[in-house]
Amino acid sequence: MNRMHLLDTAPIPGGGELRLFQCGDIYTIKIAGGGDLMNSRVRESEKALARLPCERIARRPSARVLVGGLGMGFTLAEALSVLQQDAEVVVAELVPAVVEWNHHVLGEKAGHPLRDPRTRVVVDDVAQVLKANRGGFDAILLDVDNGPEGLTLTANDRLYSDLGLVSAIEALKAGGILAVWSAAPAPFFTRRLHQSGLRVEEHIVRARPNGKGERHMIWLAMN
Ligand SMILES: C[S@@+](CC[C@H](N)C(=O)[O-])C[C@H]1O[C@@H](n2cnc3c(N)ncnc32)[C@H](O)[C@@H]1O
């Protein structure tokens, strides 16, 4: 039986630490003192987070998409596979080491999406990238944490607050789509999306192929 090895640790700006483990060919990112953030075997809902919105905007000329955060690159890779050659995908990642891990040890898992010339990495809080890009994106794909009930950073709660939603909506182009991943339904967040005046869809997606694994939630909100 394979044993789990600690490969690296990285401070989370704002507090806490991420830990990267390997067990055979499976990689896991954990939060020190918390649970698993994600592992490389379970990726179907991360891919759906990109596929569901990007299929709807892929035909727009020079489509611009924001992915926050990078994780193991599954959402980014799926967005690139759906979008056309003139698209740009900006990836906002808070933890610099996560970007390094994706350039090296993790890169192969998602097919090295950081090497795609359409990818632009910004090492920063996605909240800052939203503020700096008013009217900038056809789609915004948010998977920075466990969902509206966060895990990595308490400060991430503000992304899902009323003010956070205003900031995300302002960063969308007309007819843009905000997509948000969550480990579980969160009725308060569904209500909040409706109250912000967006047209809202809820999609339950399975974590593994062929309708297997846990049920995760993806909200699509259209302006
Ligand atoms: C669950 S993972 C994302 C998984 C990703 N969807 C994938 O396909 O691999 C969450 C990522 O968001 C990053 N993150 C957490 N808070 C962030 C923030 N405020 N801004 C940008 N990235 C953040 C974490 O460091 C981590 O890399």
Tab-separated table of N, CA and C in Angstrom, residues 69-209:
chain	number	residue	atom	x	y	z
A	69	GLY	N	-9.767	30.061	-7.596
A	69	GLY	CA	-8.352	30.088	-7.772
A	69	GLY	C	-7.917	28.886	-8.622
A	70	LEU	N	-6.615	28.687	-8.636
A	70	LEU	CA	-6.020	27.691	-9.552
A	70	LEU	C	-6.184	26.255	-9.047
A	71	GLY	N	-5.925	25.989	-7.760
A	71	GLY	CA	-6.031	24.620	-7.218
A	71	GLY	C	-5.100	23.678	-7.965
A	72	MET	N	-5.660	22.670	-8.621
A	72	MET	CA	-4.853	21.745	-9.422
A	72	MET	C	-5.065	21.975	-10.919
A	73	GLY	N	-5.760	23.046	-11.264
A	73	GLY	CA	-5.850	23.446	-12.678
A	73	GLY	C	-6.939	22.755	-13.479
A	74	PHE	N	-7.842	22.004	-12.835
A	74	PHE	CA	-8.862	21.277	-13.611
A	74	PHE	C	-9.887	22.226	-14.223
A	75	THR	N	-10.314	23.232	-13.443
A	75	THR	CA	-11.279	24.213	-13.973
A	75	THR	C	-10.638	24.996	-15.120
A	76	LEU	N	-9.402	25.426	-14.913
A	76	LEU	CA	-8.690	26.173	-15.958
A	76	LEU	C	-8.577	25.339	-17.235
A	77	ALA	N	-8.155	24.084	-17.107
A	77	ALA	CA	-7.957	23.232	-18.290
A	77	ALA	C	-9.268	23.023	-19.044
A	78	GLU	N	-10.364	22.851	-18.293
A	78	GLU	CA	-11.657	22.632	-18.949
A	78	GLU	C	-12.113	23.902	-19.674
A	79	ALA	N	-11.905	25.060	-19.046
A	79	ALA	CA	-12.261	26.328	-19.714
A	79	ALA	C	-11.500	26.449	-21.024
A	80	LEU	N	-10.201	26.154	-21.004
A	80	LEU	CA	-9.390	26.266	-22.221
A	80	LEU	C	-9.865	25.291	-23.287
A	81	SER	N	-10.331	24.118	-22.868
A	81	SER	CA	-10.759	23.119	-23.861
A	81	SER	C	-12.075	23.532	-24.528
A	82	VAL	N	-12.883	24.330	-23.838
A	82	VAL	CA	-14.179	24.750	-24.392
A	82	VAL	C	-14.034	26.031	-25.217
A	83	LEU	N	-13.129	26.929	-24.801
A	83	LEU	CA	-13.034	28.268	-25.416
A	83	LEU	C	-12.240	28.228	-26.722
A	84	GLN	N	-12.426	29.281	-27.526
A	84	GLN	CA	-11.742	29.346	-28.821
A	84	GLN	C	-10.316	29.874	-28.658
A	85	GLN	N	-9.583	29.878	-29.782
A	85	GLN	CA	-8.162	30.237	-29.741
A	85	GLN	C	-7.915	31.715	-29.424
A	86	ASP	N	-8.952	32.576	-29.652
A	86	ASP	CA	-8.737	34.004	-29.381
A	86	ASP	C	-9.156	34.389	-27.949
A	87	ALA	N	-9.473	33.398	-27.129
A	87	ALA	CA	-9.923	33.685	-25.754
A	87	ALA	C	-8.728	34.017	-24.857
A	88	GLU	N	-9.043	34.645	-23.712
A	88	GLU	CA	-8.027	34.821	-22.666
A	88	GLU	C	-8.623	34.322	-21.353
A	89	VAL	N	-7.840	33.540	-20.604
A	89	VAL	CA	-8.304	33.080	-19.296
A	89	VAL	C	-7.335	33.604	-18.239
A	90	VAL	N	-7.842	34.484	-17.395
A	90	VAL	CA	-7.044	35.035	-16.294
A	90	VAL	C	-7.283	34.137	-15.084
A	91	VAL	N	-6.198	33.668	-14.466
A	91	VAL	CA	-6.326	32.840	-13.261
A	91	VAL	C	-5.792	33.626	-12.088
A	92	ALA	N	-6.650	33.867	-11.089
A	92	ALA	CA	-6.206	34.554	-9.876
A	92	ALA	C	-5.948	33.502	-8.804
A	93	GLU	N	-4.723	33.450	-8.311
A	93	GLU	CA	-4.375	32.480	-7.259
A	93	GLU	C	-3.678	33.213	-6.121
A	94	LEU	N	-4.189	33.002	-4.924
A	94	LEU	CA	-3.700	33.705	-3.731
A	94	LEU	C	-2.339	33.207	-3.257
A	95	VAL	N	-2.082	31.904	-3.391
A	95	VAL	CA	-0.895	31.289	-2.778
A	95	VAL	C	0.167	31.052	-3.869
A	96	PRO	N	1.279	31.795	-3.818
A	96	PRO	CA	2.278	31.656	-4.890
A	96	PRO	C	2.744	30.214	-5.098
A	97	ALA	N	2.876	29.441	-4.009
A	97	ALA	CA	3.378	28.066	-4.148
A	97	ALA	C	2.433	27.197	-4.978
A	98	VAL	N	1.145	27.499	-4.941
A	98	VAL	CA	0.191	26.699	-5.727
A	98	VAL	C	0.512	26.839	-7.223
A	99	VAL	N	0.898	28.051	-7.614
A	99	VAL	CA	1.277	28.276	-9.018
A	99	VAL	C	2.543	27.467	-9.329
A	100	GLU	N	3.516	27.496	-8.431
A	100	GLU	CA	4.753	26.713	-8.627
A	100	GLU	C	4.443	25.228	-8.731
A	101	TRP	N	3.589	24.716	-7.833
A	101	TRP	CA	3.236	23.290	-7.865
A	101	TRP	C	2.632	22.927	-9.234
A	102	ASN	N	1.827	23.843	-9.782
A	102	ASN	CA	1.185	23.563	-11.077
A	102	ASN	C	2.169	23.654	-12.241
A	103	HIS	N	3.239	24.429	-12.069
A	103	HIS	CA	4.264	24.467	-13.111
A	103	HIS	C	5.065	23.172	-13.097
A	104	HIS	N	5.123	22.505	-11.953
A	104	HIS	CA	6.011	21.351	-11.818
A	104	HIS	C	5.205	20.096	-11.491
A	105	VAL	N	5.182	19.717	-10.210
A	105	VAL	CA	4.704	18.389	-9.828
A	105	VAL	C	3.225	18.142	-10.196
A	106	LEU	N	2.376	19.167	-10.103
A	106	LEU	CA	0.947	18.952	-10.370
A	106	LEU	C	0.576	19.145	-11.843
A	107	GLY	N	1.464	19.769	-12.602
A	107	GLY	CA	1.104	20.253	-13.940
A	107	GLY	C	0.511	19.195	-14.855
A	108	GLU	N	1.093	18.008	-14.785
A	108	GLU	CA	0.680	16.928	-15.682
A	108	GLU	C	-0.765	16.470	-15.411
A	109	LYS	N	-1.223	16.630	-14.179
A	109	LYS	CA	-2.552	16.122	-13.792
A	109	LYS	C	-3.663	16.753	-14.627
A	110	ALA	N	-3.519	18.061	-14.915
A	110	ALA	CA	-4.555	18.736	-15.704
A	110	ALA	C	-4.068	19.004	-17.134
A	111	GLY	N	-2.927	18.432	-17.515
A	111	GLY	CA	-2.427	18.630	-18.877
A	111	GLY	C	-1.714	19.961	-19.073
A	112	HIS	N	-1.076	20.470	-18.024
A	112	HIS	CA	-0.267	21.693	-18.079
A	112	HIS	C	-1.004	22.897	-18.656
A	113	PRO	N	-2.167	23.259	-18.089
A	113	PRO	CA	-2.895	24.417	-18.640
A	113	PRO	C	-2.152	25.748	-18.483
A	114	LEU	N	-1.163	25.818	-17.577
A	114	LEU	CA	-0.418	27.083	-17.445
A	114	LEU	C	0.463	27.335	-18.663
A	115	ARG	N	0.734	26.275	-19.455
A	115	ARG	CA	1.573	26.460	-20.644
A	115	ARG	C	0.781	26.963	-21.844
A	116	ASP	N	-0.543	26.992	-21.715
A	116	ASP	CA	-1.380	27.440	-22.832
A	116	ASP	C	-1.207	28.948	-22.994
A	117	PRO	N	-0.926	29.432	-24.213
A	117	PRO	CA	-0.692	30.879	-24.380
A	117	PRO	C	-1.911	31.736	-24.058
A	118	ARG	N	-3.092	31.137	-23.940
A	118	ARG	CA	-4.293	31.905	-23.582
A	118	ARG	C	-4.414	32.136	-22.079
A	119	THR	N	-3.555	31.488	-21.301
A	119	THR	CA	-3.623	31.611	-19.831
A	119	THR	C	-2.778	32.778	-19.333
A	120	ARG	N	-3.353	33.583	-18.439
A	120	ARG	CA	-2.572	34.632	-17.764
A	120	ARG	C	-2.764	34.457	-16.264
A	121	VAL	N	-1.668	34.249	-15.536
A	121	VAL	CA	-1.752	34.020	-14.086
A	121	VAL	C	-1.530	35.330	-13.339
A	122	VAL	N	-2.401	35.600	-12.387
A	122	VAL	CA	-2.216	36.750	-11.500
A	122	VAL	C	-2.138	36.194	-10.079
A	123	VAL	N	-1.003	36.394	-9.412
A	123	VAL	CA	-0.870	35.908	-8.039
A	123	VAL	C	-1.410	37.009	-7.122
A	124	ASP	N	-2.666	36.850	-6.749
A	124	ASP	CA	-3.336	37.879	-5.936
A	124	ASP	C	-4.671	37.304	-5.456
A	125	ASP	N	-5.268	38.034	-4.549
A	125	ASP	CA	-6.610	37.701	-4.095
A	125	ASP	C	-7.583	37.983	-5.250
A	126	VAL	N	-8.447	37.034	-5.552
A	126	VAL	CA	-9.381	37.231	-6.664
A	126	VAL	C	-10.261	38.457	-6.421
A	127	ALA	N	-10.476	38.813	-5.147
A	127	ALA	CA	-11.280	40.005	-4.843
A	127	ALA	C	-10.638	41.253	-5.453
A	128	GLN	N	-9.306	41.316	-5.421
A	128	GLN	CA	-8.593	42.467	-6.014
A	128	GLN	C	-8.714	42.450	-7.534
A	129	VAL	N	-8.651	41.264	-8.110
A	129	VAL	CA	-8.731	41.148	-9.579
A	129	VAL	C	-10.129	41.560	-10.051
A	130	LEU	N	-11.147	41.213	-9.264
A	130	LEU	CA	-12.514	41.636	-9.612
A	130	LEU	C	-12.603	43.162	-9.608
A	131	LYS	N	-12.052	43.765	-8.552
A	131	LYS	CA	-12.132	45.237	-8.430
A	131	LYS	C	-11.409	45.941	-9.572
A	132	ALA	N	-10.301	45.325	-10.017
A	132	ALA	CA	-9.462	45.983	-11.035
A	132	ALA	C	-9.980	45.751	-12.460
A	133	ASN	N	-11.049	44.990	-12.615
A	133	ASN	CA	-11.504	44.617	-13.967
A	133	ASN	C	-12.998	44.855	-14.147
A	134	ARG	N	-13.452	46.073	-13.941
A	134	ARG	CA	-14.883	46.367	-14.114
A	134	ARG	C	-15.281	46.122	-15.565
A	135	GLY	N	-16.374	45.393	-15.743
A	135	GLY	CA	-16.860	45.103	-17.101
A	135	GLY	C	-15.880	44.268	-17.911
A	136	GLY	N	-15.025	43.488	-17.230
A	136	GLY	CA	-13.907	42.851	-17.920
A	136	GLY	C	-14.113	41.426	-18.390
A	137	PHE	N	-15.118	40.708	-17.870
A	137	PHE	CA	-15.161	39.269	-18.135
A	137	PHE	C	-16.520	38.805	-18.663
A	138	ASP	N	-16.444	37.855	-19.603
A	138	ASP	CA	-17.664	37.195	-20.083
A	138	ASP	C	-18.133	36.147	-19.079
A	139	ALA	N	-17.191	35.564	-18.348
A	139	ALA	CA	-17.562	34.594	-17.302
A	139	ALA	C	-16.554	34.676	-16.172
A	140	ILE	N	-17.061	34.497	-14.962
A	140	ILE	CA	-16.219	34.457	-13.760
A	140	ILE	C	-16.508	33.135	-13.066
A	141	LEU	N	-15.459	32.327	-12.858
A	141	LEU	CA	-15.626	30.988	-12.280
A	141	LEU	C	-14.955	30.993	-10.907
A	142	LEU	N	-15.747	30.918	-9.849
A	142	LEU	CA	-15.200	31.037	-8.497
A	142	LEU	C	-15.169	29.693	-7.774
A	143	ASP	N	-13.971	29.252	-7.451
A	143	ASP	CA	-13.796	28.063	-6.599
A	143	ASP	C	-12.557	28.324	-5.756
A	144	VAL	N	-12.719	29.214	-4.785
A	144	VAL	CA	-11.567	29.589	-3.974
A	144	VAL	C	-11.549	28.837	-2.651
A	145	ASP	N	-12.588	28.068	-2.409
A	145	ASP	CA	-12.708	27.530	-1.066
A	145	ASP	C	-13.684	26.363	-1.103
A	146	ASN	N	-14.310	26.121	0.028
A	146	ASN	CA	-15.284	25.041	0.120
A	146	ASN	C	-16.642	25.480	-0.425
A	147	GLY	N	-16.742	26.756	-0.800
A	147	GLY	CA	-18.027	27.334	-1.198
A	147	GLY	C	-18.331	28.509	-0.301
A	148	PRO	N	-19.590	28.970	-0.302
A	148	PRO	CA	-19.935	30.138	0.516
A	148	PRO	C	-19.615	29.946	2.000
A	149	GLU	N	-19.551	28.661	2.458
A	149	GLU	CA	-19.123	28.443	3.846
A	149	GLU	C	-17.666	28.018	3.831
A	150	GLY	N	-16.767	29.007	3.957
A	150	GLY	CA	-15.350	28.859	3.611
A	150	GLY	C	-14.520	27.995	4.531
A	151	LEU	N	-13.270	27.758	4.102
A	151	LEU	CA	-12.369	26.840	4.776
A	151	LEU	C	-10.959	27.418	4.787
A	152	THR	N	-10.522	27.952	3.626
A	152	THR	CA	-9.135	28.397	3.494
A	152	THR	C	-8.879	29.680	4.261
A	153	LEU	N	-9.768	30.639	4.103
A	153	LEU	CA	-9.504	31.984	4.584
A	153	LEU	C	-10.830	32.598	4.991
A	154	THR	N	-10.943	33.035	6.247
A	154	THR	CA	-12.190	33.664	6.689
A	154	THR	C	-12.519	34.852	5.792
A	155	ALA	N	-11.455	35.546	5.341
A	155	ALA	CA	-11.664	36.727	4.499
A	155	ALA	C	-12.415	36.367	3.216
A	156	ASN	N	-12.384	35.100	2.805
A	156	ASN	CA	-13.096	34.716	1.578
A	156	ASN	C	-14.608	34.870	1.722
A	157	ASP	N	-15.111	34.891	2.958
A	157	ASP	CA	-16.558	35.048	3.161
A	157	ASP	C	-17.082	36.282	2.443
A	158	ARG	N	-16.210	37.313	2.384
A	158	ARG	CA	-16.720	38.576	1.788
A	158	ARG	C	-16.974	38.418	0.293
A	159	LEU	N	-16.310	37.450	-0.356
A	159	LEU	CA	-16.560	37.221	-1.791
A	159	LEU	C	-18.010	36.813	-2.042
A	160	TYR	N	-18.589	36.137	-1.038
A	160	TYR	CA	-19.955	35.608	-1.181
A	160	TYR	C	-20.988	36.520	-0.511
A	161	SER	N	-20.513	37.632	0.026
A	161	SER	CA	-21.430	38.577	0.693
A	161	SER	C	-22.137	39.433	-0.361
A	162	ASP	N	-23.097	40.253	0.101
A	162	ASP	CA	-23.783	41.155	-0.833
A	162	ASP	C	-22.783	42.048	-1.565
A	163	LEU	N	-21.817	42.587	-0.794
A	163	LEU	CA	-20.836	43.481	-1.425
A	163	LEU	C	-19.938	42.721	-2.399
A	164	GLY	N	-19.594	41.487	-2.017
A	164	GLY	CA	-18.775	40.650	-2.895
A	164	GLY	C	-19.488	40.381	-4.210
A	165	LEU	N	-20.797	40.144	-4.106
A	165	LEU	CA	-21.560	39.880	-5.328
A	165	LEU	C	-21.626	41.120	-6.211
A	166	VAL	N	-21.768	42.282	-5.579
A	166	VAL	CA	-21.786	43.524	-6.373
A	166	VAL	C	-20.469	43.636	-7.143
A	167	SER	N	-19.364	43.340	-6.464
A	167	SER	CA	-18.055	43.448	-7.097
A	167	SER	C	-17.930	42.455	-8.265
A	168	ALA	N	-18.440	41.234	-8.071
A	168	ALA	CA	-18.388	40.233	-9.155
A	168	ALA	C	-19.275	40.658	-10.322
A	169	ILE	N	-20.462	41.153	-10.008
A	169	ILE	CA	-21.385	41.556	-11.078
A	169	ILE	C	-20.780	42.718	-11.870
A	170	GLU	N	-20.149	43.645	-11.142
A	170	GLU	CA	-19.533	44.792	-11.840
A	170	GLU	C	-18.372	44.356	-12.735
A	171	ALA	N	-17.770	43.216	-12.420
A	171	ALA	CA	-16.649	42.739	-13.246
A	171	ALA	C	-17.118	41.959	-14.473
A	172	LEU	N	-18.442	41.732	-14.573
A	172	LEU	CA	-18.970	41.011	-15.748
A	172	LEU	C	-19.273	41.977	-16.884
A	173	LYS	N	-19.095	41.500	-18.122
A	173	LYS	CA	-19.598	42.249	-19.277
A	173	LYS	C	-21.111	42.052	-19.330
A	174	ALA	N	-21.796	42.822	-20.159
A	174	ALA	CA	-23.240	42.623	-20.339
A	174	ALA	C	-23.463	41.191	-20.823
A	175	GLY	N	-24.444	40.523	-20.228
A	175	GLY	CA	-24.726	39.136	-20.617
A	175	GLY	C	-23.700	38.148	-20.073
A	176	GLY	N	-22.905	38.589	-19.110
A	176	GLY	CA	-21.883	37.706	-18.537
A	176	GLY	C	-22.463	36.729	-17.521
A	177	ILE	N	-21.648	35.740	-17.166
A	177	ILE	CA	-22.109	34.676	-16.261
A	177	ILE	C	-21.154	34.539	-15.082
A	178	LEU	N	-21.732	34.559	-13.880
A	178	LEU	CA	-20.967	34.251	-12.669
A	178	LEU	C	-21.265	32.797	-12.303
A	179	ALA	N	-20.212	31.969	-12.168
A	179	ALA	CA	-20.389	30.570	-11.778
A	179	ALA	C	-19.654	30.349	-10.462
A	180	VAL	N	-20.329	29.722	-9.515
A	180	VAL	CA	-19.753	29.538	-8.170
A	180	VAL	C	-19.871	28.067	-7.776
A	181	TRP	N	-18.740	27.488	-7.321
A	181	TRP	CA	-18.692	26.083	-6.887
A	181	TRP	C	-18.885	26.010	-5.372
A	182	SER	N	-19.553	24.944	-4.930
A	182	SER	CA	-19.682	24.731	-3.481
A	182	SER	C	-19.742	23.226	-3.190
A	183	ALA	N	-19.184	22.844	-2.052
A	183	ALA	CA	-19.227	21.433	-1.646
A	183	ALA	C	-20.641	21.002	-1.278
A	184	ALA	N	-21.498	21.977	-1.013
A	184	ALA	CA	-22.864	21.638	-0.563
A	184	ALA	C	-23.812	22.780	-0.913
A	185	PRO	N	-25.125	22.486	-0.992
A	185	PRO	CA	-26.081	23.575	-1.213
A	185	PRO	C	-25.984	24.599	-0.080
A	186	ALA	N	-26.335	25.820	-0.383
A	186	ALA	CA	-26.328	26.882	0.636
A	186	ALA	C	-27.501	27.793	0.303
A	187	PRO	N	-28.700	27.473	0.863
A	187	PRO	CA	-29.901	28.230	0.501
A	187	PRO	C	-29.756	29.740	0.712
A	188	PHE	N	-29.006	30.139	1.765
A	188	PHE	CA	-28.836	31.589	1.985
A	188	PHE	C	-28.135	32.235	0.796
A	189	PHE	N	-27.214	31.483	0.168
A	189	PHE	CA	-26.481	32.058	-0.957
A	189	PHE	C	-27.358	32.114	-2.212
A	190	THR	N	-28.200	31.096	-2.392
A	190	THR	CA	-29.153	31.121	-3.523
A	190	THR	C	-30.045	32.363	-3.393
A	191	ARG	N	-30.540	32.597	-2.169
A	191	ARG	CA	-31.409	33.769	-1.937
A	191	ARG	C	-30.654	35.059	-2.248
A	192	ARG	N	-29.401	35.086	-1.799
A	192	ARG	CA	-28.603	36.302	-1.991
A	192	ARG	C	-28.406	36.585	-3.491
A	193	LEU	N	-28.163	35.518	-4.257
A	193	LEU	CA	-27.994	35.694	-5.714
A	193	LEU	C	-29.274	36.247	-6.329
A	194	HIS	N	-30.427	35.656	-5.935
A	194	HIS	CA	-31.708	36.139	-6.473
A	194	HIS	C	-31.904	37.610	-6.123
A	195	GLN	N	-31.584	37.940	-4.843
A	195	GLN	CA	-31.811	39.326	-4.387
A	195	GLN	C	-30.913	40.324	-5.111
A	196	SER	N	-29.799	39.830	-5.654
A	196	SER	CA	-28.905	40.770	-6.355
A	196	SER	C	-29.391	41.037	-7.776
A	197	GLY	N	-30.541	40.458	-8.124
A	197	GLY	CA	-31.157	40.785	-9.408
A	197	GLY	C	-30.682	39.910	-10.557
A	198	LEU	N	-29.919	38.871	-10.263
A	198	LEU	CA	-29.413	38.002	-11.328
A	198	LEU	C	-30.422	36.893	-11.625
A	199	ARG	N	-30.341	36.339	-12.838
A	199	ARG	CA	-31.121	35.155	-13.186
A	199	ARG	C	-30.294	33.953	-12.736
A	200	VAL	N	-30.869	33.093	-11.900
A	200	VAL	CA	-30.058	32.082	-11.203
A	200	VAL	C	-30.459	30.660	-11.611
A	201	GLU	N	-29.453	29.825	-11.853
A	201	GLU	CA	-29.676	28.379	-12.049
A	201	GLU	C	-28.841	27.638	-11.007
A	202	GLU	N	-29.411	26.544	-10.466
A	202	GLU	CA	-28.652	25.684	-9.545
A	202	GLU	C	-28.413	24.343	-10.232
A	203	HIS	N	-27.170	23.908	-10.264
A	203	HIS	CA	-26.831	22.624	-10.878
A	203	HIS	C	-26.181	21.731	-9.823
A	204	ILE	N	-26.759	20.551	-9.609
A	204	ILE	CA	-26.110	19.564	-8.731
A	204	ILE	C	-25.238	18.696	-9.633
A	205	VAL	N	-23.958	18.622	-9.331
A	205	VAL	CA	-23.042	17.834	-10.170
A	205	VAL	C	-22.308	16.824	-9.295
A	206	ARG	N	-21.997	15.667	-9.879
A	206	ARG	CA	-21.331	14.620	-9.112
A	206	ARG	C	-19.818	14.811	-9.181
A	207	ALA	N	-19.144	14.370	-8.131
A	207	ALA	CA	-17.700	14.590	-8.016
A	207	ALA	C	-16.895	13.659	-8.916
A	208	ARG	N	-17.493	12.498	-9.257
A	208	ARG	CA	-16.744	11.514	-10.061
A	208	ARG	C	-17.493	11.223	-11.346
A	209	PRO	N	-16.810	10.616	-12.340
A	209	PRO	CA	-17.478	10.314	-13.615
A	209	PRO	C	-18.618	9.312	-13.428
